[in-house]
Coordinates of C-alpha atoms in Angstrom, one line a residue:
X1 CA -61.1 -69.3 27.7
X2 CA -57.8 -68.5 28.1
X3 CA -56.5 -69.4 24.2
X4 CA -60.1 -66.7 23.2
X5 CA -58.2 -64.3 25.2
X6 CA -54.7 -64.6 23.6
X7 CA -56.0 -64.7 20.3
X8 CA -57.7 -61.8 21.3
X9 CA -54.7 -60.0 22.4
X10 CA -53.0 -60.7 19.2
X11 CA -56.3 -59.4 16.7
X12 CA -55.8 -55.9 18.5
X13 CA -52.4 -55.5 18.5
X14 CA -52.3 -56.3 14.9
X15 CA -55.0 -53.9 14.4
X16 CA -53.1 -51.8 16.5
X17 CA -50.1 -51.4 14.3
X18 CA -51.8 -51.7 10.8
X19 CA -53.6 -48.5 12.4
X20 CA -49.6 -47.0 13.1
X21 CA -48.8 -47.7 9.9
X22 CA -51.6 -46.1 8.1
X23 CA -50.9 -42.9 9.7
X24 CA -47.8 -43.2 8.8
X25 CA -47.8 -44.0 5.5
X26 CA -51.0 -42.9 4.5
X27 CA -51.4 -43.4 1.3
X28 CA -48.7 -45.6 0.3
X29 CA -49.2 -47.7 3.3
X30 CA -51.1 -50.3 0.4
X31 CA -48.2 -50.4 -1.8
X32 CA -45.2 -50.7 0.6
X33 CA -47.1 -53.6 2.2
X34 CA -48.2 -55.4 -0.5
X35 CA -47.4 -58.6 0.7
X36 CA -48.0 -60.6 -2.6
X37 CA -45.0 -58.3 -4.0
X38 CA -42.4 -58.3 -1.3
X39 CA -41.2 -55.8 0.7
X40 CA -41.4 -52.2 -0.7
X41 CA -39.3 -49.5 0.7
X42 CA -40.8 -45.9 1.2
X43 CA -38.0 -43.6 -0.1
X44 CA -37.7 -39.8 -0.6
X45 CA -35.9 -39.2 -4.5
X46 CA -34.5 -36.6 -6.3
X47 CA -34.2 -35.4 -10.0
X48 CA -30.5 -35.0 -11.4
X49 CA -30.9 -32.1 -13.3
X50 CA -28.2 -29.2 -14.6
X51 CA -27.3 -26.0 -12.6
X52 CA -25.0 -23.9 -11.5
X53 CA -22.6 -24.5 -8.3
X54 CA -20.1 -22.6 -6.5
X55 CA -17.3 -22.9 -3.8
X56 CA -16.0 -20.5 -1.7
X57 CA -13.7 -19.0 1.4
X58 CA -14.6 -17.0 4.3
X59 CA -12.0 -14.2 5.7
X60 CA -12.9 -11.2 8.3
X61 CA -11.8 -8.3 7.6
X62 CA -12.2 -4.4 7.5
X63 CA -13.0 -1.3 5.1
X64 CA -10.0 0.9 4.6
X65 CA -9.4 4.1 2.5
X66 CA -7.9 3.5 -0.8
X67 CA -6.4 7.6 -0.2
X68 CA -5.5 9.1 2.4
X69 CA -3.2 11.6 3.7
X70 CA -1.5 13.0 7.1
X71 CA -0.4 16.5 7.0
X72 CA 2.9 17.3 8.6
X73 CA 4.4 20.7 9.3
X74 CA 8.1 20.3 10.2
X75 CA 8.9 23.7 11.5
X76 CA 6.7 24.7 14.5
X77 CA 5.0 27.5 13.6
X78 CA 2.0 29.7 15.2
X79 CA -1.5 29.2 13.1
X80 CA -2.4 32.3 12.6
X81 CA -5.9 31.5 11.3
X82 CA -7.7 27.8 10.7
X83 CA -9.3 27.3 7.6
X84 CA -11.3 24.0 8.3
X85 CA -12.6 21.4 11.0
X86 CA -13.6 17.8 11.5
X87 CA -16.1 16.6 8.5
X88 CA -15.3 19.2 6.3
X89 CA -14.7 18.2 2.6
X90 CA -11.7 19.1 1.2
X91 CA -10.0 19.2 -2.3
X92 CA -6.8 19.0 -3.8
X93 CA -4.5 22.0 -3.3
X94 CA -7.4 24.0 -0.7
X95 CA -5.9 25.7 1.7
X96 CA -6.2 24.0 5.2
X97 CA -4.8 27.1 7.5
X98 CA -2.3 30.3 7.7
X99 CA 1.1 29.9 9.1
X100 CA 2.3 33.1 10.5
X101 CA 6.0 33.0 8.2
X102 CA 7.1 36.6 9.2
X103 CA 10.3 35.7 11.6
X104 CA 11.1 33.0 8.2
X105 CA 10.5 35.9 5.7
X106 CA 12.5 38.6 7.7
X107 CA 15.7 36.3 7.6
X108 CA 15.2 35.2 3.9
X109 CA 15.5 39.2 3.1
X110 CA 18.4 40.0 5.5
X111 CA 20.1 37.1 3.3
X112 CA 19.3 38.9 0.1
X113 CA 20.8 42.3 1.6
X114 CA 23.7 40.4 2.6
X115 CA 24.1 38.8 -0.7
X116 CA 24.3 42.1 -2.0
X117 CA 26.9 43.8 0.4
X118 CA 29.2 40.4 -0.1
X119 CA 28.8 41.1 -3.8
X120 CA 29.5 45.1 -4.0
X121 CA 32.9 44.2 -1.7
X122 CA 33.9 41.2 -4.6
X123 CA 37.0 44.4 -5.8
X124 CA 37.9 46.2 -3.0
X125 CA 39.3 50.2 -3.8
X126 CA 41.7 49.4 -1.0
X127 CA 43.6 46.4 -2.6
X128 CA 43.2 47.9 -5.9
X129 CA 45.1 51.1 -4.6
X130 CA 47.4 48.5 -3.2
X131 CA 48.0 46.9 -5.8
X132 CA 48.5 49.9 -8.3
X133 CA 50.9 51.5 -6.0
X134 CA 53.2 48.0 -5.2
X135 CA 53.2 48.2 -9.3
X136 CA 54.6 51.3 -9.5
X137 CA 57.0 50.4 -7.4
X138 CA 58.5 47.8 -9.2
X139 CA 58.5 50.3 -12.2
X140 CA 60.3 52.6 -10.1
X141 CA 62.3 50.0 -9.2
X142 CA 63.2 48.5 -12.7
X143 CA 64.4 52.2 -13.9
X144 CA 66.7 52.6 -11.0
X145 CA 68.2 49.3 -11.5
X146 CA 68.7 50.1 -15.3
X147 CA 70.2 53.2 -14.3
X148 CA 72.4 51.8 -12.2
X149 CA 73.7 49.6 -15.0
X150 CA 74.3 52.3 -17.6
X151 CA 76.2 54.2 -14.9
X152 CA 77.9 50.9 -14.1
X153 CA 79.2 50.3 -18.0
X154 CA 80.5 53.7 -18.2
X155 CA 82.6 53.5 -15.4
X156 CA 84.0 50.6 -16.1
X157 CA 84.7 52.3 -19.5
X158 CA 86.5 55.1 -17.6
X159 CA 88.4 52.9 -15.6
X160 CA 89.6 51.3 -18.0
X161 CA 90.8 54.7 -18.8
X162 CA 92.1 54.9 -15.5
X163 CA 90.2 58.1 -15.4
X164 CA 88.2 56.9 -12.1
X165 CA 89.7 55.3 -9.2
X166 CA 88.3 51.6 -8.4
X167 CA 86.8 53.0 -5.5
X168 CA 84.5 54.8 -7.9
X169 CA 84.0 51.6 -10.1
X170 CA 83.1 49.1 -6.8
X171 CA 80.5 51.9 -6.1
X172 CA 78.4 51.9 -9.3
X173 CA 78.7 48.1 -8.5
X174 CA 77.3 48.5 -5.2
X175 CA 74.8 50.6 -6.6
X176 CA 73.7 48.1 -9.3
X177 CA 73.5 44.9 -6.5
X178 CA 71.2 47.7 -4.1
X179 CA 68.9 48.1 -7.4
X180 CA 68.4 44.8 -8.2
X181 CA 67.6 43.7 -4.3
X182 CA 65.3 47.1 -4.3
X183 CA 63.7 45.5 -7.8
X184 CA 63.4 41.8 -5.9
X185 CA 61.6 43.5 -2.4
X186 CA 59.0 45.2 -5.0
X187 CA 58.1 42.4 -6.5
X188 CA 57.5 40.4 -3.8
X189 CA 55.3 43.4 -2.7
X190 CA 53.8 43.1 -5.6
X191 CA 52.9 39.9 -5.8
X192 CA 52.2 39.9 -2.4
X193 CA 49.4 42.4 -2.8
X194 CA 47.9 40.4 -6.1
X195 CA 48.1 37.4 -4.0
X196 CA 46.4 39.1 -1.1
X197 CA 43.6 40.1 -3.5
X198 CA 43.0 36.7 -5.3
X199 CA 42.8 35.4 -1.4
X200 CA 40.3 37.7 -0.3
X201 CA 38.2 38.2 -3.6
X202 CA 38.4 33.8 -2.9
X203 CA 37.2 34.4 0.7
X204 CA 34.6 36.9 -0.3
X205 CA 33.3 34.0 -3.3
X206 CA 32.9 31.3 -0.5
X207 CA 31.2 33.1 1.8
X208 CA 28.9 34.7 -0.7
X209 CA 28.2 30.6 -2.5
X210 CA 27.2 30.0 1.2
X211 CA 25.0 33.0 1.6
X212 CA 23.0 31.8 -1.7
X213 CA 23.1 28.5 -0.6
X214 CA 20.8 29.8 2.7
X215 CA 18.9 31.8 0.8
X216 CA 18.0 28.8 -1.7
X217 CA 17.5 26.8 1.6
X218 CA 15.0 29.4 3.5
X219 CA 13.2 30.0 -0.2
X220 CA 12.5 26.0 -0.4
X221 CA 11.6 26.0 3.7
X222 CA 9.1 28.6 2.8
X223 CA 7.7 26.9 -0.7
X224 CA 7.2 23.6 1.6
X225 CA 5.4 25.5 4.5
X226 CA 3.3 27.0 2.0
X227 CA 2.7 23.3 0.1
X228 CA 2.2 21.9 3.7
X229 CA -0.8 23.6 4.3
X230 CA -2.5 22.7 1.0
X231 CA -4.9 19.5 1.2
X232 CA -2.5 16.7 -0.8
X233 CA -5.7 15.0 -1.9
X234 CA -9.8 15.2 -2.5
X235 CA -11.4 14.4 0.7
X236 CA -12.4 14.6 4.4
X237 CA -11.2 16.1 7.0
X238 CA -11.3 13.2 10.3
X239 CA -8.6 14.6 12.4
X240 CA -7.8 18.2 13.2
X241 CA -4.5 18.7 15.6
X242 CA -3.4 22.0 16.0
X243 CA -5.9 25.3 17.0
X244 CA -5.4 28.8 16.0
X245 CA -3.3 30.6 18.1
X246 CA -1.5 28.1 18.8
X247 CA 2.2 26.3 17.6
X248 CA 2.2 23.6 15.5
X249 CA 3.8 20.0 16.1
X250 CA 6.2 18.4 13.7
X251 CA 5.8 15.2 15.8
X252 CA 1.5 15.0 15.1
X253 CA 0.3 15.6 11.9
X254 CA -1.4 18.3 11.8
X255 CA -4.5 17.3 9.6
X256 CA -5.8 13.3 8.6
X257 CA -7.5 13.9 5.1
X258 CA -9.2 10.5 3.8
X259 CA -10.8 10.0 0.4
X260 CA -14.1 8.0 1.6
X261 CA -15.5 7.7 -1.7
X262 CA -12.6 5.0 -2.9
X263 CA -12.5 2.5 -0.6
X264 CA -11.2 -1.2 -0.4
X265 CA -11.2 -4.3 2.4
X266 CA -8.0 -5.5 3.9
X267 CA -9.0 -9.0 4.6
X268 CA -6.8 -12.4 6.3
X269 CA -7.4 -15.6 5.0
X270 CA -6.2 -18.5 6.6
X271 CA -3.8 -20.5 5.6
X272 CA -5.9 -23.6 5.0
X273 CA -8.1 -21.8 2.5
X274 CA -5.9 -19.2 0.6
X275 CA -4.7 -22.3 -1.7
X276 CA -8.1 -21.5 -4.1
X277 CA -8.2 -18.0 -3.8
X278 CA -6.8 -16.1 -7.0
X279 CA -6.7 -12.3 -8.2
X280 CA -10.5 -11.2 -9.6
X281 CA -12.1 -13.6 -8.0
X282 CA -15.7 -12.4 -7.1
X283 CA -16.6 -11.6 -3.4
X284 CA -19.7 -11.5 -1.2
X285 CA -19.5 -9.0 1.1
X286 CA -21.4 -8.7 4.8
X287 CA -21.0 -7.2 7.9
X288 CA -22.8 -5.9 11.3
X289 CA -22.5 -2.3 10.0
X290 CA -23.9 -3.7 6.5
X291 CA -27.6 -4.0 6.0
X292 CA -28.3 -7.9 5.5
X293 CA -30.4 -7.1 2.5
X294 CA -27.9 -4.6 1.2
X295 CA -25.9 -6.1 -2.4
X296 CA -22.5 -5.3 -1.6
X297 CA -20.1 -7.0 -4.0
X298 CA -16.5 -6.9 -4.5
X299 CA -13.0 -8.5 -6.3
X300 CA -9.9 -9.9 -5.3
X301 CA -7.7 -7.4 -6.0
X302 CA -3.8 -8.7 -4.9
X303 CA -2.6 -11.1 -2.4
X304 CA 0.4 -10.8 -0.6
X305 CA 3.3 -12.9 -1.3
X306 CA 4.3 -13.7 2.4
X307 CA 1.9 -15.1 5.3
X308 CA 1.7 -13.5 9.1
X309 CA 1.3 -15.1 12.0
X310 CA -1.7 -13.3 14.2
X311 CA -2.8 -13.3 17.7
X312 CA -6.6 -14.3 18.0
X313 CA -8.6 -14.9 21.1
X314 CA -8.0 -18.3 20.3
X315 CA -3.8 -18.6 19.8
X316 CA -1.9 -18.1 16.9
X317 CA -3.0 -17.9 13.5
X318 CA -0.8 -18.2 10.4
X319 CA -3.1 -16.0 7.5
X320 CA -2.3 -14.3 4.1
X321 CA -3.2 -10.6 3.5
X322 CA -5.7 -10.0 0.9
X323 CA -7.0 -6.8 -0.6
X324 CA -10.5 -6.6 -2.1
X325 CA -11.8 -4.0 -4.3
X326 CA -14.9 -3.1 -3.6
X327 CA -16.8 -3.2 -7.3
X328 CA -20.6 -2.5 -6.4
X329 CA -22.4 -1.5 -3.3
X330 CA -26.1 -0.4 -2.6
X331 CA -25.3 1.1 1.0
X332 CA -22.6 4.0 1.7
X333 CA -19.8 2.2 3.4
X334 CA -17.7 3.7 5.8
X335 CA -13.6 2.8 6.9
X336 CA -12.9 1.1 9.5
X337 CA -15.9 -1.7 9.8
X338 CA -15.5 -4.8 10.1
X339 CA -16.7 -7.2 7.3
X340 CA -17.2 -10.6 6.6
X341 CA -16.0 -11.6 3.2
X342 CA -16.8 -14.6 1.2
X343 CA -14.3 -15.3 -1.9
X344 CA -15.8 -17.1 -4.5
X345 CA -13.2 -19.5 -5.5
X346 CA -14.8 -21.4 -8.4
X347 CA -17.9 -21.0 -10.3
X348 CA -19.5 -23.6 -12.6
X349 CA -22.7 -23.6 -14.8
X350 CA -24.4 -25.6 -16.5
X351 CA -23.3 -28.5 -15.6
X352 CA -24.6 -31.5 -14.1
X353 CA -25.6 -31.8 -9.9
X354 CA -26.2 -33.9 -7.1
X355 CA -27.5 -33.4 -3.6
X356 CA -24.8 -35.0 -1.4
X357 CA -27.2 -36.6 0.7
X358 CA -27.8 -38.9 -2.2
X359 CA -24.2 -40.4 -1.4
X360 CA -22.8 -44.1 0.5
X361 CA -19.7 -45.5 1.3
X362 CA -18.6 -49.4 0.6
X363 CA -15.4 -50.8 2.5
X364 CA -13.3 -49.3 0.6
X365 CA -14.3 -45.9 0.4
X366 CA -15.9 -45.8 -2.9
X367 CA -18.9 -44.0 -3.5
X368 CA -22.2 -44.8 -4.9
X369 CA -25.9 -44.0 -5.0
X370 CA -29.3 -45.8 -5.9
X371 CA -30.8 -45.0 -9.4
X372 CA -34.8 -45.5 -9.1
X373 CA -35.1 -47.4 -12.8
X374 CA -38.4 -47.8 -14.8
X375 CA -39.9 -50.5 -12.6
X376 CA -39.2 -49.0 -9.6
X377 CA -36.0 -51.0 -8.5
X378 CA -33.0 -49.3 -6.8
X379 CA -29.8 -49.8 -8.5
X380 CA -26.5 -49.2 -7.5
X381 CA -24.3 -47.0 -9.3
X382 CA -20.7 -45.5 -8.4
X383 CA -20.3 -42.2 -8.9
X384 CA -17.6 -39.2 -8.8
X385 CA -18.1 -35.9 -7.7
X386 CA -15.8 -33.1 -9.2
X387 CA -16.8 -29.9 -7.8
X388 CA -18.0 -29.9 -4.3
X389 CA -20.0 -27.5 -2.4
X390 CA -21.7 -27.1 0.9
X391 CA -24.7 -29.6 -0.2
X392 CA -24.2 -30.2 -4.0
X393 CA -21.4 -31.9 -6.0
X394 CA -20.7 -31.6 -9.5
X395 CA -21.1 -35.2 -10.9
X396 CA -18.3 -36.5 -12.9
X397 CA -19.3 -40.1 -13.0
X398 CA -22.3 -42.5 -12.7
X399 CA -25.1 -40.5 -13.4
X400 CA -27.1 -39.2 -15.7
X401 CA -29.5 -35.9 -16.2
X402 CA -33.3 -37.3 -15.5
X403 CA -32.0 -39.9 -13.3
X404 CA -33.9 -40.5 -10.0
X405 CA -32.1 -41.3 -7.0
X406 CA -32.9 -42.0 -3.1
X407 CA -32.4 -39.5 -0.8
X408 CA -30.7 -40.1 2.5
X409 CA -29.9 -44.0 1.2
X410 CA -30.8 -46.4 4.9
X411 CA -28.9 -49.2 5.8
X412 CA -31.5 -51.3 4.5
X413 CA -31.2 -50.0 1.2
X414 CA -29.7 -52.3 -1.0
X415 CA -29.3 -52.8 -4.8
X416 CA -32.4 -54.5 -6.2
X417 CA -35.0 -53.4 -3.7
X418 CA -38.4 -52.5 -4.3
X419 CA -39.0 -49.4 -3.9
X420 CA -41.9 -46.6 -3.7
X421 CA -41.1 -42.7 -3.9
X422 CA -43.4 -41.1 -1.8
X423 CA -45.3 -38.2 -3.0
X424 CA -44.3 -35.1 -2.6
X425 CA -40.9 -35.5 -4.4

């Protein structure tokens, strides 16, 4: 009674299990239990074929303006009238506001008057009178001396006639000596007065260089007021400083002018992955403020040279500065959001690929698959991936296009099993 009732037992749970297996095999429950065969492993297979594969880098960063411009006006001034406001498109060379110049311009003309005066008084009448009359002195000097002389010669003459007494003679010579020191004194006043006029006309040169000097000066001050209030660039207006009526402030720029239809991404990419990333590389760009069905593509435009250590919410973070031209985009874009850009470092097509799941290890690190041949037997084959992407590797080694091999290989999997791909792959 008892041994019915084991054997019993048994009948159902084998039933019991054959019943398990059918639902989970279904239809290959005959073959993978075809005892008369051997075991024969369920697997899941894939299809080496050819396609395309690509690698690639992620770095945050943010939209900037190519262009743009602060406008500056050094001398504080009162705005006299304001020409534009916040969102207002600008172009090159438009006038922004009116400075009110007319203390600047009074000065620059008092200059030009005095310029003028210093000019007119280059030859003074007064020195020249001077001048004229110290050289008629010495004229009237240089005749009395030669006087003096004749007179001296003929009394020397007549003395030595003994028909004047020596008392007579030592007077023309005393007359001659006061000539010449009267001829000496007008010279010196002479030159004095010539000397006197080179000085001042010297004097009067100097001060008139400086005078130009100012005026050039005040003339440039002006031209660069004027240039300052001129847009230096196409675009908007996002920052307005200074009100009318009021002074301006050479420490705040007056007006922020950005060019928002060139823009580009400064972007940080970390040290570990800038290695692959080269100039024109493409770039897949996303963001929060960037519709996620939006095609915004861009370019690896330069990298810098040098690498900066950041401070992110989680430490330190040593990162290389990339700029990213931004080459097509099916969305405005707008400076200053934040973006999400991923570098495509390398690009392949064509060429043969594996799923990575396909992939086991031996003991020493080599890799291999299992190749599903003709009569359904797994065989091992190493292989060598060049390439390598998120889930696909470029195969190098091992395999071969229209070969079939297990997915997600078990340790149970061996080379020489008999196995069964179930459908649906």
């Amino acid at each position: 009674m008892k041994k019915g009732i084991i054997i019993l037992i048994i009948v159902v749970l084998v039933i019991g299990g054959l019943a398990v297996a059918v639902a989970t095999f279904g239809e290959n429950f005959e073959s993978v239990f075809a005892f008369n065969q051997g075991i024969i492993y369920p697997v899941k297979a894939h299809k080496i074929e050819k396609g395309s594969i690509s690698t690639k880098v992620s770095a945050t960063g943010f939209i900037e303006e190519i262009e743009k411009s602060e406008v500056y006006i050094e001398t504080p001034l009162k705005v006299s009238k304001l020409l534009v406001d916040v969102n207002d498109k600008v172009t090159k060379g438009q006038k922004l506001m009116e400075l009110d110049m007319d203390e600047l311009i009074s000065q620059l003309e008092k200059l030009k008057i005095d310029r003028n005066v210093q000019k007119l008084s280059l030859d003074s009448p007064v020195t020249e009178a001077e001048i004229k009359k110290a050289e008629s002195a010495v004229n009237a000097a240089e005749n009395t001396l030669a006087d003096a002389e004749k007179k001296l010669a003929e009394n020397k003459l007549l003395y030595e006639a003994s028909a004047i007494t020596k008392s007579e003679l030592e007077a023309s010579e005393k007359a001659v000596d006061d000539a010449k020191r009267a001829l000496d004194n007008a010279k010196l006043t002479y030159e004095s007065a010539v000397s006197s006029k080179n000085m001042d006309r010297r004097v009067k040169e100097e001060s008139l260089k400086a005078i130009e000097l100012s005026i050039k000066e005040l003339e440039k001050k002006i031209e660069k007021l004027n240039n300052s209030v001129l847009s230096p660039i196409d675009g908007v207006i996002v920052e307005v400083n200074v009100q009318q009526g009021s002074f301006t402030n050479s420490a705040m720029p007056a007006f922020k002018i950005s060019n928002t239809d060139e823009l580009r991404i400064k972007a940080k990419v970390n040290e570990y992955n800038v290695r692959g990333v080269q100039i024109g590389q493409k770039v897949v760009i996303t963001g929060e403020g960037i519709d996620k069905d939006a095609n915004v593509l861009g370019k690896v435009e330069s990298i810098s040279p040098v690498a900066k250590t950041n401070v992110t919410s989680g430490g330190e973070e040593i990162a290389v500065e990339v700029f990213i031209s931004i080459e097509e985009s099916e969305v405005p874009l707008k400076p200053g959001l934040s973006v999400t850009c991923d570098i495509y470092t390398n690009e392949k097509d064509n060429i043969l690929l594996a799923p990575l799941n396909i992939v086991k290890e031996d003991k020493d690190g080599n890799m291999f698959a299992y190749v599903i041949n003709e009569n359904n037997i797994a065989v091992e084959k190493k292989i060598k991936f060049g390439l390598v992407s998120d889930v696909l590797g470029e195969v190098l080694e091992g395999l071969n296009e229209g070969d079939l091999v297990i997915l997600d290989p078990q340790p149970t999997h061996k080379d020489g099993i008999k196995v069964k791909v179930l459908k649906g792959n």
